[in-house]
Amino acid sequence: MEALTSSAMASSSDLEQLAEIELQKEEEEEHKCVTDAPSAPPISSSGSIPDSSHPYYDVARHGIIQVTGDDNYGRKLIVFSSCCLPPSHQLNHRRLLEYELPQIRYTALPLWSDVTSCLCCRYLKLTLDQYVEMDYILVYFHHGLRSINKPSLKWLREAYGEFDRKYKKNLKALFVVHPTNFIRIVWNIFKPLISHKFGKKLMYVNFLDELRDHLNFEQLSVPPEVLRHDAKLRAAQKGGPRPSARTPPPRPPLPTQQFGVSLQYIREKNRETVIPPVMRQTVSYLKVKGLRTEGLFRRSAQVQLIKDIQKLYNLGKPVNFDDYDDVHVPAVILKTFLRELPEPLLTFRVYSQVQEILNIQSSLRVSRCQQIVESLPEHQFIVVKFLLCFLHMVSQESIFNKMSPSNLACVFGVNLVWPRDGSISLTALTPINIFTELLIEHFHAVFKSRCPPGQETP
């Protein structure tokens, strides 16, 4: 770390040289501890592999980038895993060079690492373009970045410049997991280019458990190599691995509990209504005051405020959203309620059926959506219909709120259905979004009845 301190006064070229030396040291240390040959980049936990016709198949198939739902406060979770970056022999160089890469020009044949990085950059932008209009957070798993798969620092500068303000403005936090001297030196190199405001969004995370303080860890798609590395770091700590804290036995939920309990539990405790109180109150408020709010459901809210409102609901105390003077607050509360259900609103059972929606002829997809939702248990069907009726109403005001069925699907898809393991690969996200978009856009055909504005129960 002394080298890091003295490097603050060093030139950019000196810092780059120091970064290269640190990366080589880290690789040498890792090789000392590993006797087996390095494994291939892991497939995402869902096991879903993109079709070979995907325009960025060479990148997408490695699972480098994952969108894994929302965090606890309504912000999209995007994960970038360095260990999934492939080595050169796994890529078709000629095919890479055939890609059209706007805004990137070369005067000579680029190095493999630069071409790969350009593809990753374009693919990352393609992914972010679906979500940058809403608040999001980025989790960067640094372990696995090696000489064979790292981009040049020169290219990193150019790539940073290519990500314009829209990508940076709504990024609320950047978590760098398992940082090393290399990443800290690189940060020093980039300091002159990065605004103070953006710099405050960076958070170093030394162990995976520390992420639990900031987001829903169970939703993350963590590569096995990163899990093994984390375990190794803990074991190497002075005095051996840290003893895990004893988890107290779970308390039984309160009779008034709303968050983190099943629909059935809420129904049993609130027999006067089929619709959970949180859903009824947030939807009622947003129908009156939020339908024409631009970017509805795209924005997050103050973390502590959301916690306080959740506590009020769980204690059975009244919540008056007029007190907060912000329609994004009930919008986040609604998403949070859906996300914290032990089982998704559309149930685990339909996940595989939703994943198959792309295999169905376009003209038959609406009918298939109808079959899927009609197969739900009665209580689930009623609540789903109630929510989708409202989302359809929101989409009807898209000229004002900019929330088309497609935009709403990007927000709500992962909050309506997810697999039992809790993580969703980027590839698995596409059919989920398409399915949700169909439910919203073709609400009347799917649910076979009208739900007039203001009518809260189907």
CSV table of C-alpha atoms in Angstrom, one decimal:
chain,number,residue,atom,x,y,z
A,1,MET,CA,0.0,0.0,0.0
A,2,GLU,CA,3.0,2.3,0.3
A,3,ALA,CA,3.4,2.1,-3.4
A,4,LEU,CA,-0.2,3.2,-3.8
A,5,THR,CA,0.4,6.2,-1.6
A,6,SER,CA,3.5,7.3,-3.4
A,7,SER,CA,1.8,6.7,-6.7
A,8,ALA,CA,-0.6,9.6,-6.1
A,9,MET,CA,2.2,12.0,-7.3
A,10,ALA,CA,3.3,9.7,-10.1
A,11,SER,CA,2.7,10.3,-13.8
A,12,SER,CA,-0.1,8.5,-15.6
A,13,SER,CA,2.4,6.3,-17.4
A,14,ASP,CA,4.0,5.4,-14.1
A,15,LEU,CA,0.6,4.5,-12.7
A,16,GLU,CA,-0.1,2.3,-15.7
A,17,GLN,CA,3.1,0.5,-15.3
A,18,LEU,CA,2.5,0.0,-11.6
A,19,ALA,CA,-1.0,-1.4,-12.4
A,20,GLU,CA,0.5,-3.9,-14.8
A,21,ILE,CA,3.0,-5.0,-12.2
A,22,GLU,CA,0.3,-5.4,-9.5
A,23,LEU,CA,-1.8,-7.5,-11.9
A,24,GLN,CA,1.1,-9.8,-12.6
A,25,LYS,CA,1.8,-10.1,-8.9
A,26,GLU,CA,-1.8,-11.0,-8.2
A,27,GLU,CA,-1.8,-13.6,-11.0
A,28,GLU,CA,1.4,-15.2,-9.6
A,29,GLU,CA,0.0,-15.4,-6.1
A,30,GLU,CA,-3.2,-17.0,-7.5
A,31,HIS,CA,-1.2,-19.6,-9.4
A,32,LYS,CA,0.7,-20.5,-6.3
A,33,CYS,CA,-2.6,-21.5,-4.7
A,34,VAL,CA,-4.2,-23.2,-7.6
A,35,THR,CA,-3.1,-26.6,-8.8
A,36,ASP,CA,-6.0,-27.5,-11.1
A,37,ALA,CA,-6.3,-26.0,-14.5
A,38,PRO,CA,-8.6,-23.0,-14.7
A,39,SER,CA,-12.2,-23.9,-15.4
A,40,ALA,CA,-14.2,-22.5,-18.3
A,41,PRO,CA,-16.3,-19.4,-17.7
A,42,PRO,CA,-19.4,-20.6,-15.8
A,43,ILE,CA,-22.8,-20.5,-17.3
A,44,SER,CA,-25.3,-18.5,-15.4
A,45,SER,CA,-27.2,-20.2,-12.6
A,46,SER,CA,-30.3,-20.5,-14.7
A,47,GLY,CA,-28.3,-22.5,-17.3
A,48,SER,CA,-29.9,-20.4,-20.1
A,49,ILE,CA,-27.7,-20.0,-23.2
A,50,PRO,CA,-28.6,-17.4,-25.8
A,51,ASP,CA,-29.5,-18.5,-29.3
A,52,SER,CA,-26.6,-18.4,-31.8
A,53,SER,CA,-28.4,-15.8,-33.9
A,54,HIS,CA,-28.0,-13.3,-31.0
A,55,PRO,CA,-26.1,-10.3,-32.5
A,56,TYR,CA,-23.7,-10.4,-29.5
A,57,TYR,CA,-23.7,-14.2,-29.1
A,58,ASP,CA,-19.9,-14.4,-28.7
A,59,VAL,CA,-20.2,-12.2,-25.6
A,60,ALA,CA,-23.7,-13.1,-24.4
A,61,ARG,CA,-23.0,-16.9,-24.1
A,62,HIS,CA,-20.4,-16.3,-21.4
A,63,GLY,CA,-22.7,-14.7,-18.9
A,64,ILE,CA,-20.4,-11.7,-18.4
A,65,ILE,CA,-23.4,-9.4,-17.8
A,66,GLN,CA,-26.5,-10.3,-15.8
A,67,VAL,CA,-29.6,-8.3,-14.9
A,68,THR,CA,-30.8,-9.9,-11.6
A,69,GLY,CA,-33.9,-8.1,-10.7
A,70,ASP,CA,-34.2,-5.1,-8.3
A,71,ASP,CA,-32.5,-4.4,-5.0
A,72,ASN,CA,-34.6,-3.8,-1.9
A,73,TYR,CA,-35.4,-0.2,-2.9
A,74,GLY,CA,-36.6,-0.6,-6.5
A,75,ARG,CA,-33.3,-0.1,-8.3
A,76,LYS,CA,-32.2,-2.5,-11.1
A,77,LEU,CA,-29.3,-4.8,-10.2
A,78,ILE,CA,-26.8,-5.3,-13.0
A,79,VAL,CA,-23.8,-7.6,-12.5
A,80,PHE,CA,-20.5,-7.7,-14.4
A,81,SER,CA,-18.2,-10.7,-13.7
A,82,SER,CA,-14.6,-10.4,-14.8
A,83,CYS,CA,-14.0,-14.1,-14.3
A,84,CYS,CA,-16.5,-14.8,-17.2
A,85,LEU,CA,-14.5,-12.7,-19.7
A,86,PRO,CA,-13.2,-15.4,-22.1
A,87,PRO,CA,-9.6,-15.9,-23.2
A,88,SER,CA,-8.7,-15.4,-26.9
A,89,HIS,CA,-8.8,-19.0,-28.1
A,90,GLN,CA,-12.5,-19.1,-27.3
A,91,LEU,CA,-13.5,-16.4,-29.7
A,92,ASN,CA,-13.7,-16.2,-33.5
A,93,HIS,CA,-11.5,-13.2,-34.3
A,94,ARG,CA,-12.8,-12.7,-37.8
A,95,ARG,CA,-16.4,-12.7,-36.6
A,96,LEU,CA,-15.4,-10.1,-34.0
A,97,LEU,CA,-14.0,-7.8,-36.6
A,98,GLU,CA,-17.2,-8.1,-38.7
A,99,TYR,CA,-19.3,-6.4,-36.0
A,100,GLU,CA,-20.2,-2.8,-36.6
A,101,LEU,CA,-19.0,-0.9,-33.6
A,102,PRO,CA,-20.3,2.7,-33.9
A,103,GLN,CA,-18.2,5.5,-32.4
A,104,ILE,CA,-15.1,3.3,-32.3
A,105,ARG,CA,-12.5,3.7,-35.1
A,106,TYR,CA,-9.3,1.9,-35.6
A,107,THR,CA,-6.3,3.0,-37.7
A,108,ALA,CA,-4.7,-0.5,-37.4
A,109,LEU,CA,-5.7,-4.0,-36.6
A,110,PRO,CA,-6.7,-3.9,-32.9
A,111,LEU,CA,-5.4,-6.2,-30.3
A,112,TRP,CA,-7.7,-9.1,-29.3
A,113,SER,CA,-8.3,-7.6,-25.9
A,114,ASP,CA,-9.4,-4.3,-27.4
A,115,VAL,CA,-11.8,-6.0,-29.8
A,116,THR,CA,-13.3,-8.2,-27.0
A,117,SER,CA,-13.6,-5.1,-24.8
A,118,CYS,CA,-15.3,-3.2,-27.6
A,119,LEU,CA,-17.8,-6.0,-27.9
A,120,CYS,CA,-18.4,-6.1,-24.2
A,121,CYS,CA,-18.8,-2.3,-24.2
A,122,ARG,CA,-21.4,-2.4,-27.0
A,123,TYR,CA,-23.1,-5.4,-25.3
A,124,LEU,CA,-23.1,-3.6,-21.9
A,125,LYS,CA,-24.6,-0.5,-23.6
A,126,LEU,CA,-27.2,-2.6,-25.3
A,127,THR,CA,-28.1,-4.0,-21.9
A,128,LEU,CA,-28.0,-0.7,-20.0
A,129,ASP,CA,-30.1,1.0,-22.7
A,130,GLN,CA,-33.1,-0.9,-21.4
A,131,TYR,CA,-32.6,0.3,-17.9
A,132,VAL,CA,-30.6,3.6,-17.7
A,133,GLU,CA,-33.8,5.7,-17.8
A,134,MET,CA,-34.5,4.3,-14.3
A,135,ASP,CA,-32.3,4.1,-11.2
A,136,TYR,CA,-29.9,1.2,-11.2
A,137,ILE,CA,-26.9,-0.2,-9.4
A,138,LEU,CA,-23.9,-2.0,-10.8
A,139,VAL,CA,-22.1,-4.9,-9.0
A,140,TYR,CA,-18.6,-5.6,-10.4
A,141,PHE,CA,-17.0,-8.9,-9.5
A,142,HIS,CA,-13.3,-8.1,-10.0
A,143,HIS,CA,-11.9,-11.5,-9.3
A,144,GLY,CA,-10.8,-13.3,-12.5
A,145,LEU,CA,-9.5,-10.3,-14.4
A,146,ARG,CA,-6.2,-11.5,-15.8
A,147,SER,CA,-3.6,-10.5,-18.4
A,148,ILE,CA,-5.2,-12.8,-20.9
A,149,ASN,CA,-8.7,-11.2,-20.7
A,150,LYS,CA,-8.2,-7.6,-19.5
A,151,PRO,CA,-8.7,-4.6,-21.7
A,152,SER,CA,-5.9,-2.1,-22.1
A,153,LEU,CA,-6.0,1.0,-19.9
A,154,LYS,CA,-6.0,3.2,-23.0
A,155,TRP,CA,-9.1,1.5,-24.2
A,156,LEU,CA,-10.8,1.9,-20.8
A,157,ARG,CA,-10.3,5.6,-21.1
A,158,GLU,CA,-11.9,5.7,-24.5
A,159,ALA,CA,-14.8,3.4,-23.3
A,160,TYR,CA,-15.5,5.6,-20.3
A,161,GLY,CA,-15.9,8.6,-22.6
A,162,GLU,CA,-18.3,6.6,-24.8
A,163,PHE,CA,-20.7,6.2,-21.9
A,164,ASP,CA,-22.4,9.5,-21.9
A,165,ARG,CA,-24.3,11.2,-19.1
A,166,LYS,CA,-27.4,9.2,-19.3
A,167,TYR,CA,-25.5,6.1,-18.2
A,168,LYS,CA,-23.9,7.8,-15.3
A,169,LYS,CA,-26.8,10.0,-14.0
A,170,ASN,CA,-29.1,7.2,-12.8
A,171,LEU,CA,-26.3,4.9,-11.6
A,172,LYS,CA,-26.9,5.1,-7.8
A,173,ALA,CA,-24.1,2.8,-6.6
A,174,LEU,CA,-21.1,0.9,-8.1
A,175,PHE,CA,-20.0,-2.0,-5.8
A,176,VAL,CA,-16.5,-3.3,-6.6
A,177,VAL,CA,-16.3,-6.7,-5.0
A,178,HIS,CA,-12.9,-8.1,-4.0
A,179,PRO,CA,-10.8,-5.1,-4.9
A,180,THR,CA,-7.1,-5.4,-5.3
A,181,ASN,CA,-4.1,-3.0,-5.6
A,182,PHE,CA,-4.6,-3.2,-9.3
A,183,ILE,CA,-8.1,-1.8,-9.2
A,184,ARG,CA,-7.2,0.9,-6.7
A,185,ILE,CA,-4.4,2.0,-9.0
A,186,VAL,CA,-6.7,2.1,-12.0
A,187,TRP,CA,-9.1,4.2,-10.0
A,188,ASN,CA,-6.3,6.7,-9.3
A,189,ILE,CA,-5.5,6.8,-13.1
A,190,PHE,CA,-9.2,7.6,-13.8
A,191,LYS,CA,-9.6,10.2,-11.0
A,192,PRO,CA,-8.9,13.2,-13.3
A,193,LEU,CA,-11.7,12.0,-15.7
A,194,ILE,CA,-14.3,11.2,-13.0
A,195,SER,CA,-16.5,13.9,-11.3
A,196,HIS,CA,-16.5,14.1,-7.6
A,197,LYS,CA,-20.2,13.3,-7.6
A,198,PHE,CA,-19.7,10.1,-9.6
A,199,GLY,CA,-16.8,9.1,-7.5
A,200,LYS,CA,-18.9,9.1,-4.3
A,201,LYS,CA,-21.0,6.3,-5.8
A,202,LEU,CA,-18.0,3.8,-5.7
A,203,MET,CA,-18.0,1.3,-2.8
A,204,TYR,CA,-15.4,-1.3,-2.2
A,205,VAL,CA,-16.7,-4.6,-0.9
A,206,ASN,CA,-14.0,-7.0,0.5
A,207,PHE,CA,-16.3,-10.0,1.2
A,208,LEU,CA,-19.6,-11.1,-0.4
A,209,ASP,CA,-21.4,-11.0,3.0
A,210,GLU,CA,-20.9,-7.3,3.0
A,211,LEU,CA,-23.2,-7.0,0.1
A,212,ARG,CA,-26.1,-8.1,2.2
A,213,ASP,CA,-26.0,-4.8,4.0
A,214,HIS,CA,-26.8,-3.0,0.7
A,215,LEU,CA,-28.9,-5.3,-1.5
A,216,ASN,CA,-30.9,-8.5,-1.7
A,217,PHE,CA,-27.9,-10.9,-2.0
A,218,GLU,CA,-30.1,-13.9,-2.9
A,219,GLN,CA,-31.0,-12.2,-6.2
A,220,LEU,CA,-27.4,-11.9,-7.3
A,221,SER,CA,-26.0,-14.3,-9.9
A,222,VAL,CA,-22.6,-15.0,-8.4
A,223,PRO,CA,-20.2,-17.1,-10.5
A,224,PRO,CA,-18.9,-20.2,-8.7
A,225,GLU,CA,-15.3,-19.0,-9.2
A,226,VAL,CA,-16.1,-15.8,-7.2
A,227,LEU,CA,-17.7,-17.9,-4.4
A,228,ARG,CA,-14.6,-20.0,-4.2
A,229,HIS,CA,-12.4,-17.0,-4.1
A,230,ASP,CA,-14.4,-15.4,-1.4
A,231,ALA,CA,-14.2,-18.6,0.8
A,232,LYS,CA,-10.4,-18.6,0.2
A,233,LEU,CA,-10.0,-15.0,1.3
A,234,ARG,CA,-11.9,-15.7,4.5
A,235,ALA,CA,-9.8,-18.7,5.3
A,236,ALA,CA,-6.7,-16.7,4.7
A,237,GLN,CA,-7.6,-14.0,7.2
A,238,LYS,CA,-5.4,-13.8,10.3
A,239,GLY,CA,-6.6,-16.4,12.8
A,240,GLY,CA,-8.4,-18.4,10.1
A,241,PRO,CA,-12.0,-17.9,8.8
A,242,ARG,CA,-14.2,-15.5,10.7
A,243,PRO,CA,-16.8,-17.4,12.8
A,244,SER,CA,-20.2,-16.9,11.3
A,245,ALA,CA,-22.6,-15.1,13.5
A,246,ARG,CA,-25.4,-17.2,14.9
A,247,THR,CA,-28.6,-16.5,13.2
A,248,PRO,CA,-31.4,-16.1,15.7
A,249,PRO,CA,-34.5,-18.2,15.1
A,250,PRO,CA,-37.0,-16.4,12.8
A,251,ARG,CA,-39.7,-14.6,14.7
A,252,PRO,CA,-43.3,-15.5,13.7
A,253,PRO,CA,-44.8,-12.8,11.6
A,254,LEU,CA,-47.0,-10.2,13.2
A,255,PRO,CA,-50.8,-10.6,12.5
A,256,THR,CA,-50.5,-7.3,10.6
A,257,GLN,CA,-47.4,-8.2,8.6
A,258,GLN,CA,-47.5,-7.2,5.0
A,259,PHE,CA,-43.9,-7.6,3.7
A,260,GLY,CA,-42.1,-10.9,3.3
A,261,VAL,CA,-45.2,-13.0,4.0
A,262,SER,CA,-47.3,-15.0,1.5
A,263,LEU,CA,-50.5,-13.8,-0.1
A,264,GLN,CA,-52.3,-16.6,1.7
A,265,TYR,CA,-51.1,-15.3,5.1
A,266,ILE,CA,-52.2,-11.7,4.3
A,267,ARG,CA,-55.6,-13.1,3.0
A,268,GLU,CA,-56.1,-15.0,6.3
A,269,LYS,CA,-55.4,-11.9,8.4
A,270,ASN,CA,-57.3,-9.5,6.2
A,271,ARG,CA,-60.5,-11.3,5.4
A,272,GLU,CA,-62.4,-8.2,4.5
A,273,THR,CA,-60.4,-7.8,1.2
A,274,VAL,CA,-59.0,-10.2,-1.4
A,275,ILE,CA,-56.4,-7.6,-2.5
A,276,PRO,CA,-53.4,-7.1,0.0
A,277,PRO,CA,-53.8,-3.7,1.7
A,278,VAL,CA,-50.4,-2.5,0.4
A,279,MET,CA,-51.4,-3.1,-3.2
A,280,ARG,CA,-54.8,-1.6,-2.8
A,281,GLN,CA,-53.5,1.6,-1.1
A,282,THR,CA,-50.6,2.2,-3.4
A,283,VAL,CA,-52.6,1.5,-6.6
A,284,SER,CA,-55.5,3.7,-5.4
A,285,TYR,CA,-53.1,6.6,-4.7
A,286,LEU,CA,-51.2,6.2,-8.0
A,287,LYS,CA,-54.5,6.1,-10.0
A,288,VAL,CA,-55.4,9.5,-8.7
A,289,LYS,CA,-52.1,11.2,-8.5
A,290,GLY,CA,-49.5,9.3,-10.5
A,291,LEU,CA,-50.8,8.1,-13.8
A,292,ARG,CA,-49.3,11.1,-15.7
A,293,THR,CA,-46.1,11.3,-13.8
A,294,GLU,CA,-43.2,10.9,-16.2
A,295,GLY,CA,-41.0,8.0,-15.4
A,296,LEU,CA,-43.4,6.4,-13.0
A,297,PHE,CA,-41.8,3.2,-11.5
A,298,ARG,CA,-38.4,4.2,-12.9
A,299,ARG,CA,-37.2,6.1,-9.9
A,300,SER,CA,-36.1,4.9,-6.5
A,301,ALA,CA,-36.8,6.6,-3.2
A,302,GLN,CA,-34.8,7.4,0.0
A,303,VAL,CA,-33.8,4.0,1.5
A,304,GLN,CA,-34.6,4.9,5.1
A,305,LEU,CA,-38.0,6.3,4.1
A,306,ILE,CA,-39.0,3.0,2.4
A,307,LYS,CA,-37.9,1.1,5.5
A,308,ASP,CA,-40.0,3.3,7.7
A,309,ILE,CA,-43.1,2.9,5.6
A,310,GLN,CA,-42.6,-0.9,5.5
A,311,LYS,CA,-42.4,-0.9,9.3
A,312,LEU,CA,-45.7,1.1,9.5
A,313,TYR,CA,-47.4,-1.4,7.3
A,314,ASN,CA,-46.0,-4.4,9.2
A,315,LEU,CA,-47.2,-2.9,12.5
A,316,GLY,CA,-50.7,-2.2,11.1
A,317,LYS,CA,-50.3,1.5,11.4
A,318,PRO,CA,-51.9,3.9,8.8
A,319,VAL,CA,-49.8,5.2,5.9
A,320,ASN,CA,-50.7,8.5,4.3
A,321,PHE,CA,-48.8,9.0,1.1
A,322,ASP,CA,-49.8,12.6,0.9
A,323,ASP,CA,-47.4,13.2,3.8
A,324,TYR,CA,-44.4,12.3,1.5
A,325,ASP,CA,-45.4,14.5,-1.4
A,326,ASP,CA,-43.7,12.2,-3.9
A,327,VAL,CA,-45.6,9.7,-6.1
A,328,HIS,CA,-42.4,7.7,-6.5
A,329,VAL,CA,-42.7,6.6,-2.9
A,330,PRO,CA,-45.9,4.5,-3.3
A,331,ALA,CA,-44.5,3.3,-6.6
A,332,VAL,CA,-41.4,1.9,-4.9
A,333,ILE,CA,-43.5,0.5,-2.1
A,334,LEU,CA,-45.6,-1.5,-4.6
A,335,LYS,CA,-42.6,-2.9,-6.3
A,336,THR,CA,-41.0,-3.7,-3.0
A,337,PHE,CA,-44.1,-5.6,-1.8
A,338,LEU,CA,-44.1,-7.8,-4.9
A,339,ARG,CA,-40.4,-8.4,-4.7
A,340,GLU,CA,-40.5,-9.5,-1.1
A,341,LEU,CA,-43.2,-12.1,-1.6
A,342,PRO,CA,-41.8,-15.6,-0.6
A,343,GLU,CA,-43.2,-16.9,-3.9
A,344,PRO,CA,-43.7,-14.6,-7.0
A,345,LEU,CA,-47.1,-13.4,-7.8
A,346,LEU,CA,-47.3,-15.6,-10.9
A,347,THR,CA,-45.9,-18.5,-8.8
A,348,PHE,CA,-42.8,-20.6,-9.4
A,349,ARG,CA,-44.8,-23.1,-11.4
A,350,VAL,CA,-45.2,-20.9,-14.4
A,351,TYR,CA,-41.6,-19.8,-14.7
A,352,SER,CA,-40.7,-22.6,-17.2
A,353,GLN,CA,-43.9,-21.8,-19.2
A,354,VAL,CA,-42.9,-18.2,-19.4
A,355,GLN,CA,-39.4,-19.1,-20.6
A,356,GLU,CA,-41.0,-21.0,-23.5
A,357,ILE,CA,-43.0,-18.0,-24.8
A,358,LEU,CA,-40.4,-17.2,-27.5
A,359,ASN,CA,-40.9,-20.7,-29.0
A,360,ILE,CA,-44.6,-19.9,-29.7
A,361,GLN,CA,-45.7,-18.4,-32.9
A,362,SER,CA,-46.3,-14.6,-32.4
A,363,SER,CA,-50.0,-14.8,-33.4
A,364,LEU,CA,-50.6,-17.4,-30.7
A,365,ARG,CA,-48.8,-15.8,-27.8
A,366,VAL,CA,-51.7,-13.8,-26.4
A,367,SER,CA,-53.8,-17.0,-26.2
A,368,ARG,CA,-50.9,-18.8,-24.5
A,369,CYS,CA,-50.6,-16.0,-21.9
A,370,GLN,CA,-54.3,-16.4,-21.2
A,371,GLN,CA,-53.9,-20.1,-20.7
A,372,ILE,CA,-51.0,-19.5,-18.3
A,373,VAL,CA,-52.8,-16.9,-16.1
A,374,GLU,CA,-56.0,-18.9,-16.0
A,375,SER,CA,-54.0,-21.9,-14.6
A,376,LEU,CA,-53.2,-19.8,-11.5
A,377,PRO,CA,-54.9,-20.5,-8.2
A,378,GLU,CA,-58.1,-18.4,-7.8
A,379,HIS,CA,-56.7,-16.0,-5.2
A,380,GLN,CA,-53.5,-15.5,-7.2
A,381,PHE,CA,-55.5,-14.9,-10.4
A,382,ILE,CA,-57.6,-12.2,-8.8
A,383,VAL,CA,-54.5,-10.3,-7.5
A,384,VAL,CA,-52.7,-10.6,-10.8
A,385,LYS,CA,-55.7,-9.3,-12.7
A,386,PHE,CA,-56.0,-6.4,-10.3
A,387,LEU,CA,-52.3,-5.4,-10.8
A,388,LEU,CA,-52.3,-5.9,-14.5
A,389,CYS,CA,-55.5,-3.8,-14.9
A,390,PHE,CA,-53.7,-1.0,-13.2
A,391,LEU,CA,-50.5,-1.4,-15.3
A,392,HIS,CA,-52.7,-1.4,-18.4
A,393,MET,CA,-54.1,1.9,-17.2
A,394,VAL,CA,-50.6,3.3,-16.7
A,395,SER,CA,-49.7,2.3,-20.2
A,396,GLN,CA,-52.7,4.1,-21.6
A,397,GLU,CA,-51.2,7.4,-20.4
A,398,SER,CA,-47.8,6.7,-21.9
A,399,ILE,CA,-47.9,9.9,-23.9
A,400,PHE,CA,-47.5,11.7,-20.6
A,401,ASN,CA,-45.7,9.2,-18.3
A,402,LYS,CA,-43.4,7.6,-21.0
A,403,MET,CA,-44.3,4.2,-19.6
A,404,SER,CA,-45.3,2.0,-22.5
A,405,PRO,CA,-46.1,-1.7,-22.0
A,406,SER,CA,-42.6,-2.5,-23.0
A,407,ASN,CA,-41.1,-0.1,-20.4
A,408,LEU,CA,-43.4,-1.3,-17.7
A,409,ALA,CA,-42.5,-4.9,-18.5
A,410,CYS,CA,-38.8,-4.1,-18.0
A,411,VAL,CA,-39.7,-2.8,-14.5
A,412,PHE,CA,-42.3,-5.4,-13.4
A,413,GLY,CA,-41.3,-8.6,-15.2
A,414,VAL,CA,-38.7,-9.7,-12.7
A,415,ASN,CA,-41.1,-8.7,-9.9
A,416,LEU,CA,-43.8,-11.0,-11.1
A,417,VAL,CA,-42.0,-14.2,-11.9
A,418,TRP,CA,-38.6,-15.6,-11.0
A,419,PRO,CA,-37.0,-19.1,-10.6
A,420,ARG,CA,-36.7,-20.8,-7.3
A,421,ASP,CA,-33.0,-20.1,-7.0
A,422,GLY,CA,-33.8,-16.3,-7.1
A,423,SER,CA,-31.4,-15.3,-9.9
A,424,ILE,CA,-32.3,-14.5,-13.5
A,425,SER,CA,-29.8,-14.5,-16.3
A,426,LEU,CA,-29.8,-11.8,-19.0
A,427,THR,CA,-31.0,-14.3,-21.5
A,428,ALA,CA,-33.9,-15.6,-19.3
A,429,LEU,CA,-35.0,-12.0,-18.8
A,430,THR,CA,-36.1,-11.5,-22.5
A,431,PRO,CA,-39.0,-14.0,-22.4
A,432,ILE,CA,-40.1,-12.7,-19.0
A,433,ASN,CA,-40.3,-9.1,-20.3
A,434,ILE,CA,-42.1,-10.2,-23.5
A,435,PHE,CA,-44.6,-12.2,-21.5
A,436,THR,CA,-45.2,-9.2,-19.1
A,437,GLU,CA,-45.6,-6.8,-22.0
A,438,LEU,CA,-48.2,-9.1,-23.6
A,439,LEU,CA,-50.2,-9.2,-20.3
A,440,ILE,CA,-50.1,-5.4,-20.1
A,441,GLU,CA,-50.8,-4.5,-23.7
A,442,HIS,CA,-53.5,-7.2,-24.2
A,443,PHE,CA,-55.0,-7.1,-20.8
A,444,HIS,CA,-58.6,-7.3,-22.0
A,445,ALA,CA,-57.9,-10.3,-24.2
A,446,VAL,CA,-55.8,-12.1,-21.6
A,447,PHE,CA,-58.2,-11.6,-18.7
A,448,LYS,CA,-61.4,-11.7,-20.8
A,449,SER,CA,-63.1,-8.9,-19.0
A,450,ARG,CA,-63.0,-5.1,-18.7
A,451,CYS,CA,-61.7,-3.4,-15.6
A,452,PRO,CA,-63.0,0.2,-15.7
A,453,PRO,CA,-60.8,3.0,-14.3
A,454,GLY,CA,-61.4,3.4,-10.6
A,455,GLN,CA,-62.7,-0.2,-10.2
A,456,GLU,CA,-60.2,-1.8,-7.9
A,457,THR,CA,-61.4,-5.4,-7.8
A,458,PRO,CA,-61.8,-7.4,-11.0
